[in-house]
Coordinates of C-alpha atoms in Angstrom, one line a residue:
M12 CA 0.0 0.0 0.0
V13 CA 1.3 3.5 -1.0
T14 CA -0.4 6.6 0.4
L15 CA 0.2 9.9 -1.3
T16 CA -0.6 13.2 0.5
L17 CA -1.5 16.1 -1.7
P18 CA -0.8 19.8 -0.8
D19 CA -4.4 20.3 0.3
G20 CA -4.0 17.6 2.9
S21 CA -6.1 15.0 1.0
Q22 CA -4.8 11.5 0.5
R23 CA -4.8 8.9 -2.2
A24 CA -4.0 5.3 -1.5
F25 CA -2.7 2.7 -4.0
D26 CA -2.1 -1.0 -3.6
R27 CA 1.1 -0.8 -5.7
P28 CA 3.9 1.6 -6.5
V29 CA 2.4 4.5 -8.4
T30 CA 3.7 7.1 -10.9
G31 CA 2.9 10.8 -11.1
I32 CA 0.9 10.2 -14.4
D33 CA -1.1 7.6 -12.6
L34 CA -1.9 10.0 -9.8
A35 CA -2.8 12.9 -12.2
T36 CA -5.0 10.7 -14.4
G37 CA -6.8 9.4 -11.3
I38 CA -7.6 12.9 -10.3
S39 CA -8.7 14.1 -13.7
P40 CA -7.8 13.5 -17.4
G41 CA -7.5 17.3 -17.7
L42 CA -4.9 17.5 -15.0
A43 CA -2.9 14.7 -16.6
K44 CA -2.9 16.6 -19.9
V45 CA -1.2 19.6 -18.4
S46 CA 1.1 17.8 -15.9
L47 CA 4.9 18.1 -16.5
A48 CA 6.4 16.4 -13.4
I49 CA 5.8 15.6 -9.8
K50 CA 7.4 16.8 -6.6
V51 CA 7.9 13.9 -4.1
N52 CA 8.9 14.9 -0.6
G53 CA 10.5 18.1 -2.0
E54 CA 12.3 16.4 -5.0
V55 CA 11.1 17.0 -8.6
I56 CA 11.0 13.8 -10.6
D57 CA 9.6 12.5 -13.9
L58 CA 5.9 11.7 -14.1
S59 CA 6.9 8.2 -15.2
Q60 CA 9.1 7.4 -12.2
P61 CA 7.5 5.0 -9.6
I62 CA 6.8 6.3 -6.1
E63 CA 7.2 3.2 -3.8
T64 CA 6.7 4.7 -0.3
D65 CA 4.3 7.0 1.5
S66 CA 5.0 10.5 0.4
S67 CA 3.9 14.1 0.2
V68 CA 3.5 15.0 -3.4
E69 CA 2.7 18.0 -5.6
I70 CA 1.9 17.8 -9.3
I71 CA 3.8 20.4 -11.4
T72 CA 1.6 21.7 -14.2
R73 CA 2.1 24.2 -17.0
G74 CA -0.1 27.2 -17.4
K75 CA 0.2 28.8 -14.0
G76 CA 3.5 30.6 -14.3
N77 CA 5.1 28.1 -12.0
P78 CA 8.9 28.7 -11.9
E79 CA 9.5 24.9 -11.5
A80 CA 7.4 24.2 -14.7
L81 CA 9.2 26.8 -16.6
E82 CA 12.6 25.4 -15.5
I83 CA 11.5 21.9 -16.8
L84 CA 10.3 23.3 -20.2
R85 CA 13.5 25.3 -20.6
H86 CA 15.7 22.3 -19.9
D87 CA 13.6 20.3 -22.4
C88 CA 14.3 23.2 -24.9
A89 CA 18.0 22.9 -24.3
H90 CA 17.9 19.2 -25.3
I91 CA 15.8 19.9 -28.3
L92 CA 18.3 22.6 -29.4
A93 CA 21.2 20.2 -29.0
E94 CA 19.4 17.5 -31.2
A95 CA 18.5 20.1 -33.8
V96 CA 22.1 21.4 -34.0
Q97 CA 23.6 17.9 -34.3
T98 CA 21.1 17.0 -37.0
I99 CA 21.9 20.0 -39.1
Y100 CA 25.6 20.1 -38.4
P101 CA 26.8 16.4 -38.1
G102 CA 29.9 15.9 -36.1
T103 CA 29.2 18.8 -33.7
Q104 CA 30.0 17.7 -30.2
V105 CA 27.9 18.6 -27.2
S106 CA 28.7 19.4 -23.6
I107 CA 26.2 21.0 -21.2
G108 CA 22.8 22.6 -21.6
P109 CA 21.0 23.9 -18.5
A110 CA 17.9 26.0 -18.0
I111 CA 18.7 29.5 -16.8
E112 CA 16.7 32.6 -15.9
S113 CA 14.3 33.4 -18.8
G114 CA 15.6 30.5 -20.9
F115 CA 18.4 28.1 -21.7
Y116 CA 21.6 27.6 -23.4
Y117 CA 23.8 24.7 -24.8
D118 CA 27.5 24.6 -25.4
F119 CA 28.8 23.1 -28.7
Y120 CA 32.2 22.3 -30.2
R121 CA 32.4 22.4 -34.0
T122 CA 34.8 19.7 -35.2
D123 CA 34.6 21.1 -38.7
G124 CA 36.0 24.5 -37.5
G125 CA 32.8 26.3 -38.4
T126 CA 31.2 29.0 -36.2
F127 CA 27.5 29.7 -35.4
N128 CA 26.0 33.0 -35.9
E129 CA 22.5 34.5 -35.8
H130 CA 21.9 33.8 -39.5
D131 CA 21.9 30.1 -38.5
F132 CA 19.0 30.6 -36.1
P133 CA 16.0 30.3 -38.4
A134 CA 17.1 26.8 -39.7
I135 CA 17.9 25.6 -36.2
E136 CA 14.6 26.9 -34.8
A137 CA 12.7 25.2 -37.7
K138 CA 14.3 21.9 -36.8
M139 CA 13.4 22.4 -33.2
H140 CA 9.7 23.0 -34.1
E141 CA 9.9 19.8 -36.1
I142 CA 11.3 17.8 -33.1
I143 CA 8.6 19.3 -30.8
S144 CA 5.8 18.5 -33.3
S145 CA 7.0 14.9 -33.3
S146 CA 5.8 14.5 -29.7
A147 CA 8.8 12.3 -29.0
Q148 CA 8.8 10.8 -25.5
F149 CA 11.5 11.8 -23.0
T150 CA 12.6 8.5 -21.5
R151 CA 14.9 8.0 -18.6
K152 CA 17.4 5.2 -18.3
E153 CA 19.8 4.4 -15.4
V154 CA 23.2 3.0 -16.7
S155 CA 26.5 2.1 -15.2
R156 CA 29.6 4.3 -15.5
D157 CA 31.2 1.9 -18.0
E158 CA 28.0 1.8 -20.1
A159 CA 27.8 5.6 -20.2
I160 CA 31.4 5.9 -21.1
A161 CA 31.2 3.3 -23.9
L162 CA 28.1 5.0 -25.4
F163 CA 29.6 8.5 -25.5
S164 CA 33.0 7.2 -26.7
E165 CA 31.2 5.5 -29.6
Q166 CA 29.4 8.7 -30.4
N167 CA 32.6 10.7 -30.3
E168 CA 31.4 12.9 -27.4
P169 CA 34.6 13.5 -25.4
F170 CA 33.0 16.1 -23.3
K171 CA 30.3 13.8 -22.1
V172 CA 32.9 11.1 -21.4
E173 CA 34.8 13.5 -19.1
L174 CA 31.6 14.5 -17.3
V175 CA 30.8 10.8 -16.6
E176 CA 34.4 10.1 -15.5
D177 CA 34.2 13.0 -13.0
L178 CA 31.0 11.8 -11.4
P179 CA 31.5 10.7 -7.8
E180 CA 31.6 6.8 -7.2
G181 CA 28.2 5.5 -6.5
E182 CA 26.3 8.3 -8.1
T183 CA 23.3 7.2 -10.1
I184 CA 24.0 7.9 -13.9
T185 CA 20.9 8.7 -16.0
L186 CA 20.5 9.2 -19.7
Y187 CA 17.5 10.8 -21.3
S188 CA 16.4 10.1 -24.8
Q189 CA 13.9 11.8 -27.1
G190 CA 13.4 9.7 -30.1
N191 CA 16.8 8.5 -31.2
W192 CA 18.8 11.3 -29.6
T193 CA 20.3 10.7 -26.1
D194 CA 22.0 12.9 -23.6
L195 CA 23.6 12.6 -20.1
C196 CA 21.2 14.3 -17.8
R197 CA 19.9 14.2 -14.2
G198 CA 16.4 15.3 -15.3
P199 CA 13.6 15.7 -14.8
H200 CA 11.9 16.3 -18.1
A201 CA 8.4 16.6 -19.3
P202 CA 6.6 13.6 -20.8
T203 CA 7.2 14.5 -24.4
T204 CA 8.9 17.2 -26.6
A205 CA 5.4 18.6 -27.4
S206 CA 5.1 19.9 -23.9
V207 CA 7.6 22.7 -24.8
G208 CA 5.1 24.3 -27.1
K209 CA 6.1 27.0 -29.7
Y210 CA 7.0 30.0 -27.6
F211 CA 10.8 29.9 -27.7
K212 CA 13.5 32.0 -29.5
L213 CA 17.2 31.6 -30.1
M214 CA 18.8 34.9 -29.0
S215 CA 22.6 35.0 -29.3
V216 CA 25.9 33.1 -29.5
A217 CA 28.9 33.6 -27.1
G218 CA 32.2 31.9 -26.5
A219 CA 32.8 29.9 -23.3
Y220 CA 35.8 27.9 -22.4
W221 CA 35.1 24.3 -21.4
R222 CA 34.6 24.3 -17.6
G223 CA 35.7 27.9 -17.5
D224 CA 39.3 27.1 -18.0
V225 CA 41.1 29.2 -20.7
S226 CA 43.5 26.3 -21.4
R227 CA 40.6 24.0 -22.5
P228 CA 38.7 24.2 -25.8
Q229 CA 36.5 27.2 -26.5
M230 CA 32.9 26.2 -26.9
Q231 CA 30.2 28.0 -28.8
R232 CA 27.2 28.8 -26.5
I233 CA 23.8 29.3 -28.1
Y234 CA 21.3 31.2 -25.8
G235 CA 17.6 31.0 -26.2
I236 CA 14.5 32.1 -24.3
A237 CA 11.3 30.0 -23.7
F238 CA 8.0 30.8 -22.1
E239 CA 4.6 29.1 -21.7
D240 CA 2.6 31.6 -23.8
K241 CA 3.0 34.2 -26.4
K242 CA 2.1 37.1 -24.0
Q243 CA 4.9 36.1 -21.6
M244 CA 7.4 35.9 -24.5
N245 CA 6.4 39.2 -26.1
S246 CA 6.6 40.9 -22.7
H247 CA 10.2 39.5 -22.3
L248 CA 11.2 40.6 -25.9
T249 CA 9.8 44.1 -25.1
L250 CA 11.9 44.2 -21.9
L251 CA 15.0 43.2 -23.9
E252 CA 14.4 45.9 -26.4
E253 CA 14.1 48.4 -23.6
A254 CA 17.2 47.1 -21.9
A255 CA 19.1 47.4 -25.2
K256 CA 18.1 51.1 -25.5
R257 CA 19.4 51.6 -21.9
D258 CA 22.7 49.6 -22.4
H259 CA 25.3 51.4 -20.3
R260 CA 27.9 50.6 -22.9
K261 CA 25.9 52.3 -25.7
L262 CA 24.9 55.3 -23.6
G263 CA 28.5 55.5 -22.1
A264 CA 29.8 56.1 -25.6
E265 CA 27.1 58.5 -26.7
M266 CA 27.5 60.5 -23.5
D267 CA 31.3 60.5 -23.6
L268 CA 31.5 58.9 -20.1
F269 CA 34.1 56.1 -20.5
H270 CA 35.6 53.5 -22.8
M271 CA 37.3 50.2 -22.4
Q272 CA 40.0 48.6 -24.6
P273 CA 41.9 45.3 -24.9
E274 CA 45.2 46.8 -23.6
A275 CA 43.5 47.1 -20.2
T276 CA 41.0 44.2 -20.1
G277 CA 38.5 44.7 -17.2
S278 CA 39.6 48.2 -16.4
V279 CA 37.8 51.5 -17.2
F280 CA 39.1 54.5 -19.0
W281 CA 37.1 57.3 -17.4
H282 CA 36.6 60.4 -19.6
N283 CA 36.0 63.8 -18.0
K284 CA 32.3 63.5 -17.9
G285 CA 32.3 60.1 -16.6
W286 CA 34.8 60.9 -14.0
T287 CA 32.7 63.9 -12.9
L288 CA 29.8 61.5 -12.4
Y289 CA 32.1 59.2 -10.4
R290 CA 33.4 62.0 -8.2
T291 CA 29.9 63.4 -7.6
I292 CA 28.7 59.9 -6.3
E293 CA 31.9 59.6 -4.2
A294 CA 31.5 63.0 -2.6
Y295 CA 27.8 62.3 -1.8
V296 CA 28.6 58.9 -0.2
R297 CA 31.6 60.4 1.7
R298 CA 29.3 63.1 3.3
R299 CA 26.7 60.5 4.2
Q300 CA 29.3 58.2 5.8
Q301 CA 30.9 61.1 7.8
A302 CA 27.6 62.2 9.1
A303 CA 27.0 58.6 10.2
G304 CA 30.2 58.5 12.3
Y305 CA 32.6 56.6 9.9
E306 CA 36.3 57.4 9.9
E307 CA 37.8 57.3 6.4
V308 CA 41.0 55.4 5.8
K309 CA 43.3 54.4 2.9
T310 CA 45.2 51.1 2.8
P311 CA 47.9 49.7 0.5
Q312 CA 47.2 48.1 -2.9
L313 CA 50.0 45.5 -2.7
V314 CA 50.1 43.3 0.4
N315 CA 52.3 40.4 1.3
R316 CA 50.8 37.0 0.9
K317 CA 51.3 36.3 4.7
L318 CA 48.4 38.6 5.6
W319 CA 46.2 36.8 3.0
E320 CA 47.3 33.5 4.4
D321 CA 46.5 34.6 8.0
S322 CA 43.1 36.0 6.9
G323 CA 42.1 32.8 5.0
H324 CA 41.8 34.5 1.6
W325 CA 44.9 32.8 0.2
D326 CA 43.3 29.4 0.8
K327 CA 39.6 30.4 0.0
F328 CA 40.0 33.2 -2.6
R329 CA 43.5 32.7 -4.2
E330 CA 42.2 31.8 -7.7
N331 CA 40.6 35.3 -7.9
M332 CA 43.7 37.2 -6.9
F333 CA 46.4 38.8 -8.9
T334 CA 49.9 38.2 -7.4
T335 CA 53.5 39.1 -8.3
G336 CA 54.2 35.4 -8.4
D337 CA 57.6 35.8 -6.7
A338 CA 59.3 32.5 -6.0
D339 CA 60.3 33.9 -2.6
E340 CA 57.2 33.5 -0.5
D341 CA 58.4 36.2 1.8
S342 CA 58.3 38.8 -1.0
D343 CA 55.2 37.4 -2.8
L344 CA 52.7 40.2 -3.0
A345 CA 49.0 40.3 -4.1
L346 CA 46.8 43.1 -5.3
K347 CA 44.1 43.3 -2.7
P348 CA 40.8 41.8 -3.8
M349 CA 39.1 43.4 -0.8
N350 CA 39.9 45.7 2.0
C351 CA 38.9 43.8 5.3
P352 CA 42.3 42.4 6.4
C353 CA 43.9 45.8 5.9
H354 CA 41.2 47.5 8.1
V355 CA 42.0 45.0 10.9
Q356 CA 45.6 46.1 10.7
I357 CA 44.5 49.7 11.4
F358 CA 42.3 48.6 14.2
N359 CA 45.1 46.6 15.7
Q360 CA 47.4 49.7 15.9
D361 CA 45.4 51.0 18.8
L362 CA 44.6 49.8 22.3
N363 CA 40.9 49.7 21.7
S364 CA 38.4 50.0 24.6
Y365 CA 34.8 49.0 24.8
K366 CA 34.1 52.7 25.3
N367 CA 35.2 53.5 21.7
L368 CA 33.2 50.8 20.1
P369 CA 31.5 50.6 17.7
R370 CA 34.3 51.8 15.4
R371 CA 33.2 52.4 11.9
M372 CA 36.0 52.4 9.4
A373 CA 35.3 53.3 5.7
E374 CA 37.5 53.3 2.6
F375 CA 36.9 53.9 -1.1
G376 CA 39.0 50.9 -1.6
S377 CA 40.6 50.0 -5.0
C378 CA 40.4 46.3 -5.6
H379 CA 41.5 43.9 -8.2
R380 CA 39.9 40.4 -8.9
N381 CA 41.0 38.0 -11.6
E382 CA 37.6 37.6 -13.3
S383 CA 37.5 35.4 -16.3
S384 CA 37.3 37.2 -19.7
G385 CA 34.0 35.5 -20.5
S386 CA 32.3 36.9 -17.3
M387 CA 33.1 40.6 -17.9
H388 CA 30.4 42.9 -19.1
G389 CA 31.1 46.6 -19.7
I390 CA 31.7 48.3 -16.4
M391 CA 29.2 46.0 -14.6
R392 CA 31.8 43.3 -14.2
V393 CA 35.4 44.3 -14.2
R394 CA 38.8 43.3 -12.8
A395 CA 39.7 46.7 -11.3
F396 CA 37.0 48.4 -9.2
T397 CA 36.4 50.6 -6.2
Q398 CA 34.1 49.7 -3.3
D399 CA 32.4 51.9 -0.8
D400 CA 33.8 49.5 1.7
A401 CA 33.4 49.8 5.4
H402 CA 33.9 47.6 8.5
I403 CA 32.2 48.1 11.9
F404 CA 34.1 46.7 14.9
C405 CA 31.6 46.2 17.6
T406 CA 30.6 44.1 20.6
P407 CA 28.1 41.3 20.2
D408 CA 25.4 43.3 21.9
Q409 CA 25.8 46.1 19.4
I410 CA 25.1 44.0 16.4
N411 CA 21.3 44.8 16.4
S412 CA 21.7 48.5 16.8
E413 CA 24.5 48.7 14.2
T414 CA 22.5 46.6 11.8
K415 CA 19.5 49.0 12.2
S416 CA 21.6 52.1 11.7
F417 CA 23.2 50.7 8.6
I418 CA 20.0 49.6 7.0
E419 CA 18.4 53.0 7.6
L420 CA 21.4 54.7 6.1
L421 CA 21.4 52.3 3.1
K422 CA 17.6 52.8 2.5
S423 CA 18.1 56.6 2.7
I424 CA 21.0 56.6 0.2
Y425 CA 19.1 54.3 -2.2
K426 CA 16.1 56.6 -2.1
D427 CA 18.3 59.6 -3.0
F428 CA 19.5 57.7 -6.0
G429 CA 15.9 56.9 -7.0
F430 CA 15.5 53.4 -5.7
E431 CA 12.7 52.8 -3.2
E432 CA 11.9 49.1 -3.8
I433 CA 14.4 46.9 -2.0
L434 CA 14.5 43.1 -1.6
V435 CA 16.6 41.6 1.2
K436 CA 18.2 38.1 0.9
F437 CA 19.7 36.2 3.8
S438 CA 22.7 34.2 2.6
D439 CA 23.9 31.5 5.0
R440 CA 27.0 29.3 5.3
P441 CA 28.7 28.3 2.0
E442 CA 30.3 24.9 1.5
N443 CA 33.7 26.5 1.2
R444 CA 34.1 28.4 4.5
A445 CA 36.4 29.2 7.4
G446 CA 35.4 28.8 11.1
S447 CA 33.6 26.2 13.1
D448 CA 30.0 25.2 12.8
E449 CA 29.5 26.7 16.3
T450 CA 30.9 30.0 15.2
W451 CA 28.6 30.0 12.1
D452 CA 25.6 29.2 14.3
L453 CA 26.5 32.2 16.4
A454 CA 27.0 34.5 13.4
E455 CA 23.8 33.3 11.6
G456 CA 21.7 33.6 14.7
A457 CA 23.0 37.2 15.4
L458 CA 22.3 38.4 11.9
R459 CA 18.9 36.8 11.8
D460 CA 18.0 38.3 15.1
A461 CA 19.0 41.7 13.9
I462 CA 17.1 41.6 10.7
E463 CA 13.9 40.2 12.4
A464 CA 14.2 42.9 15.1
M465 CA 13.7 45.4 12.4
G466 CA 10.7 43.6 11.0
L467 CA 12.2 43.6 7.6
P468 CA 10.9 40.7 5.3
Y469 CA 13.7 38.7 3.7
E470 CA 14.3 35.6 1.5
I471 CA 16.7 32.8 2.2
N472 CA 19.6 32.5 -0.3
P473 CA 21.1 29.1 0.7
G474 CA 24.9 28.6 0.7
E475 CA 25.7 32.0 -0.7
G476 CA 27.3 33.6 2.4
A477 CA 31.0 34.8 2.4
F478 CA 33.6 32.3 3.4
Y479 CA 33.9 34.1 6.8
G480 CA 30.3 34.9 7.7
P481 CA 26.6 35.0 6.6
K482 CA 25.4 38.1 4.8
L483 CA 22.4 40.2 3.9
E484 CA 22.2 41.1 0.3
F485 CA 20.2 44.2 -0.7
V486 CA 18.6 44.0 -4.2
L487 CA 17.3 47.0 -6.0
K488 CA 14.5 47.1 -8.7
D489 CA 15.2 49.5 -11.5
A490 CA 12.9 51.5 -13.8
I491 CA 12.1 48.5 -16.1
G492 CA 11.7 45.9 -13.3
R493 CA 15.2 44.4 -13.3
D494 CA 16.8 43.3 -10.0
W495 CA 20.3 44.4 -9.1
Q496 CA 22.2 43.1 -6.0
C497 CA 24.3 46.0 -4.6
G498 CA 24.6 46.5 -0.9
T499 CA 25.7 43.8 1.7
L500 CA 26.0 43.4 5.4
Q501 CA 28.1 40.5 6.8
V502 CA 28.6 39.3 10.4
D503 CA 32.1 38.0 10.9
Y504 CA 33.5 36.3 14.0
V505 CA 36.2 34.6 12.0
L506 CA 38.6 37.3 10.8
P507 CA 38.9 39.1 14.1
E508 CA 40.1 35.7 15.6
R509 CA 42.4 34.9 12.7
L510 CA 44.0 38.4 12.7
D511 CA 44.1 38.8 16.5
A512 CA 41.9 41.8 16.7
S513 CA 40.9 42.7 20.3
Y514 CA 39.5 45.3 22.6
I515 CA 39.5 45.8 26.4
D516 CA 36.1 45.3 28.0
N517 CA 34.7 46.9 31.3
H518 CA 36.4 44.2 33.4
S519 CA 39.8 45.0 31.8
S520 CA 39.7 41.7 29.9
R521 CA 40.8 41.2 26.4
Q522 CA 37.9 40.3 24.0
R523 CA 37.3 39.7 20.3
P524 CA 35.2 42.3 18.5
V525 CA 32.6 41.3 16.0
M526 CA 33.4 42.6 12.5
L527 CA 30.5 43.8 10.4
H528 CA 31.5 44.1 6.7
R529 CA 29.2 46.5 4.8
A530 CA 28.8 48.2 1.4
I531 CA 26.0 50.3 0.1
V532 CA 26.6 51.1 -3.6
G533 CA 29.2 48.2 -3.7
S534 CA 31.4 48.5 -6.8
F535 CA 31.3 52.2 -8.0
E536 CA 31.8 50.9 -11.6
R537 CA 28.9 48.6 -11.4
F538 CA 26.7 51.1 -9.6
I539 CA 27.3 53.7 -12.3
G540 CA 26.4 51.2 -14.9
I541 CA 23.1 50.5 -13.1
L542 CA 22.4 54.2 -12.7
I543 CA 23.0 54.8 -16.4
E544 CA 20.6 52.1 -17.4
N545 CA 18.0 52.9 -14.7
F546 CA 17.8 56.6 -15.8
E547 CA 18.5 55.8 -19.5
G548 CA 21.2 58.4 -19.2
K549 CA 18.8 61.1 -18.2
F550 CA 20.2 61.7 -14.8
P551 CA 18.5 63.9 -12.2
L552 CA 20.3 67.3 -12.3
W553 CA 22.5 66.7 -9.2
L554 CA 24.0 63.6 -10.8
A555 CA 24.2 64.8 -14.4
P556 CA 27.9 65.0 -15.3
Q557 CA 27.1 67.8 -17.7
Q558 CA 24.1 69.7 -16.3
G559 CA 23.6 72.0 -19.2
V560 CA 24.9 73.9 -22.2
V561 CA 24.7 77.5 -23.2
A562 CA 24.0 77.5 -26.9
T563 CA 24.1 80.4 -29.2
I564 CA 21.6 81.2 -32.0
V565 CA 23.8 83.7 -33.7
S566 CA 27.5 84.7 -33.5
A567 CA 26.5 88.1 -32.3
A568 CA 25.5 86.5 -28.9
D569 CA 28.9 84.7 -28.4
D570 CA 30.3 87.2 -25.8
Y571 CA 27.0 87.2 -23.8
A572 CA 26.9 83.4 -23.9
A573 CA 30.4 83.0 -22.6
D574 CA 29.6 85.4 -19.8
V575 CA 26.5 83.4 -18.9
Q576 CA 28.5 80.1 -18.9
T577 CA 31.1 81.8 -16.6
R578 CA 28.5 82.9 -14.2
F579 CA 26.9 79.4 -14.1
A580 CA 30.3 77.9 -13.5
K581 CA 31.0 80.3 -10.6
A582 CA 27.7 79.2 -9.1
G583 CA 28.9 75.6 -9.2
L584 CA 26.7 74.6 -12.2
R585 CA 28.2 72.3 -14.8
F586 CA 27.4 74.1 -18.0
E587 CA 29.5 74.1 -21.2
L588 CA 29.5 76.7 -23.9
D589 CA 28.4 75.8 -27.5
A590 CA 29.2 78.9 -29.8
R591 CA 29.7 76.8 -32.9
N592 CA 28.6 78.2 -36.2
E593 CA 25.7 75.7 -36.4
K594 CA 21.9 76.1 -36.5
I595 CA 20.2 75.9 -33.1
N596 CA 18.1 72.9 -34.0
F597 CA 21.3 71.0 -34.9
K598 CA 22.8 71.9 -31.5
V599 CA 19.6 70.9 -29.6
R600 CA 19.5 67.5 -31.4
E601 CA 23.2 66.8 -30.7
H602 CA 23.0 67.6 -27.0
S603 CA 19.7 65.7 -26.6
V604 CA 21.5 62.5 -27.9
G605 CA 24.2 63.3 -25.3
K606 CA 21.4 63.4 -22.6
V607 CA 22.3 67.0 -21.5
P608 CA 19.5 67.9 -19.1
L609 CA 19.3 71.7 -19.9
I610 CA 20.0 73.9 -22.8
A611 CA 20.2 77.6 -22.2
V612 CA 19.5 79.2 -25.6
V613 CA 20.7 82.7 -26.2
G614 CA 20.4 85.1 -29.1
E615 CA 20.5 88.8 -29.7
R616 CA 17.3 89.4 -27.8
E617 CA 18.4 87.4 -24.7
A618 CA 21.8 89.3 -24.8
E619 CA 19.9 92.7 -24.8
Q620 CA 17.5 91.6 -22.0
G621 CA 19.9 89.6 -19.9
T622 CA 17.9 86.5 -20.2
I623 CA 18.1 82.9 -21.3
A624 CA 15.5 80.7 -23.0
L625 CA 15.8 77.4 -21.0
R626 CA 14.9 74.1 -22.6
R627 CA 14.7 70.8 -20.7
L628 CA 15.6 67.5 -22.2
G629 CA 12.6 65.9 -23.8
S630 CA 10.5 69.0 -23.8
Q631 CA 9.7 71.5 -26.6
R632 CA 8.8 74.2 -24.1
Q633 CA 11.1 77.1 -23.3
E634 CA 11.2 79.1 -20.0
V635 CA 12.5 82.6 -20.4
M636 CA 14.2 83.9 -17.2
N637 CA 16.9 86.4 -16.2
I638 CA 20.3 85.1 -15.2
E639 CA 20.0 85.7 -11.5
E640 CA 16.7 83.8 -11.3
A641 CA 18.1 81.0 -13.4
I642 CA 21.1 80.6 -11.1
K643 CA 18.9 80.5 -8.1
V644 CA 16.4 78.1 -9.5
L645 CA 19.0 75.7 -11.0
S646 CA 21.4 75.8 -8.0
E647 CA 18.6 74.7 -5.8
E648 CA 17.6 71.9 -8.3
A649 CA 21.2 70.8 -8.7
S650 CA 21.9 70.6 -5.0
P651 CA 22.6 67.0 -3.9
P652 CA 19.7 65.6 -1.8
D653 CA 21.8 65.6 1.5
L654 CA 22.6 69.3 1.2
R655 CA 19.0 70.6 0.5

């Protein structure tokens, strides 16, 4: 007898092992038709797999926007893509093809030396539709390691052979077939290829080294999207079009903010306007931190490996660090990937008392990390970056109050930058970590107590904590609904112990402080990229790197225009002069492309009357005002939020 308990608490009893499709059919034929898989005691399996013991079950169906259903359909789509590619391009070798957010990808190796491009997509998509229409069953088969290796060796699939060989001893090896095409896969899959439907689209091709190793073959990764219905897919395509218009790389070039080039991979060349934006943000954050009681410090870029060994970074983070590679370990230096061990060194220079805790130490710290070339993306993911990094050294009973103060500061800063919707994620202990389980229990408990004391809702992000402590991640939602993880707060009992940090308590005893690692904007480079895309380059006046331009209509107004620009500059307004011998409509169009917020138009009449005709970006309307009034109004509007 097998008893299955459904989510509503009702039960179904069977006198034999039962499959998910048996259960769905027994409930209703309509349910069986839309069922994709079944969740048994929390594990998603195929509808065809037998359930042999009493279990809690949930049938996963299509048509309800269920993320688990979409993941199955997208994984199915990856397999169908691989079959289509190998059918059209015989000899192409396959490697991996997972479902990802919004879609799927599959990595291929062309033995004929050919390359895929977007012109190939219509033929591949047509073949995919053909495979879907065949309603081929996805069938699961468990095999031995030797059987799997023999099969993929015979098919000349070396990447699959390597994957099988690397599986742990004793792990169940499963193959999935659709028709005559077979892949190594854990599953689950829908009952047939027809379940995928027709709402998918191939999007792009990218390079990806096998297993992320630059010394291994370079694969060709084909990306696609897949949805349950046309409305969902069209909405996503509209979002992608909007995102393309806002792409920070495109706007960065149009607005003359920055550029990047191969001679400095992963580093940013900031142009004057981009650096003005950078310094405006830095000055604002500096003022907010100073007002919140932070001391600002600056620590070295190159630090001996001994400190990184003592802190644990050499063991846990070494592959992401740039080092001098000196054979002499005593002189082997590393460019710092983060600032925390250096801040502990400053803390340790003083005889700290409980009376001067909490001690809040901030740095606009320049860091370097050895990111793979394939992972970099404009200024969003770089190798050289600056963080608004800070560390709070405090006693255990100050964790709650410091967490509260930090989150209030963070929310206020995000609001000033235009972000009011914030999601909080709680990331607990990762597999690769330092410190004992008891220490992690203490740190996770302290952070959980602090966030719950604020009544702030949060999601669990399992296993994504730092190697030295759990963390809160603060996720922003931008103008078109995309999520961006920026700020973090981490509770750390490990580094103070490893680096011998201490303070004297009220009984004159030596104690370890707790170290709170925190950032608000995170990487300045990434945050600026987010701001560019969020505002589509149309920054609020206080942030705009070029706030306006004084543009002449006729050359007779050149001297007056120059005087206006000088007076604006003396008032702290970032206006440039455009006295070129061009028509005013040409100037307006050009500066609109550059996303300049204000154009002060001047001609002979304005020169005679001491006025300007002010046009705002995106508006045809002009405001005529005298210079003193304009300076007063615009100075107030351009003032940073914390100085108003």
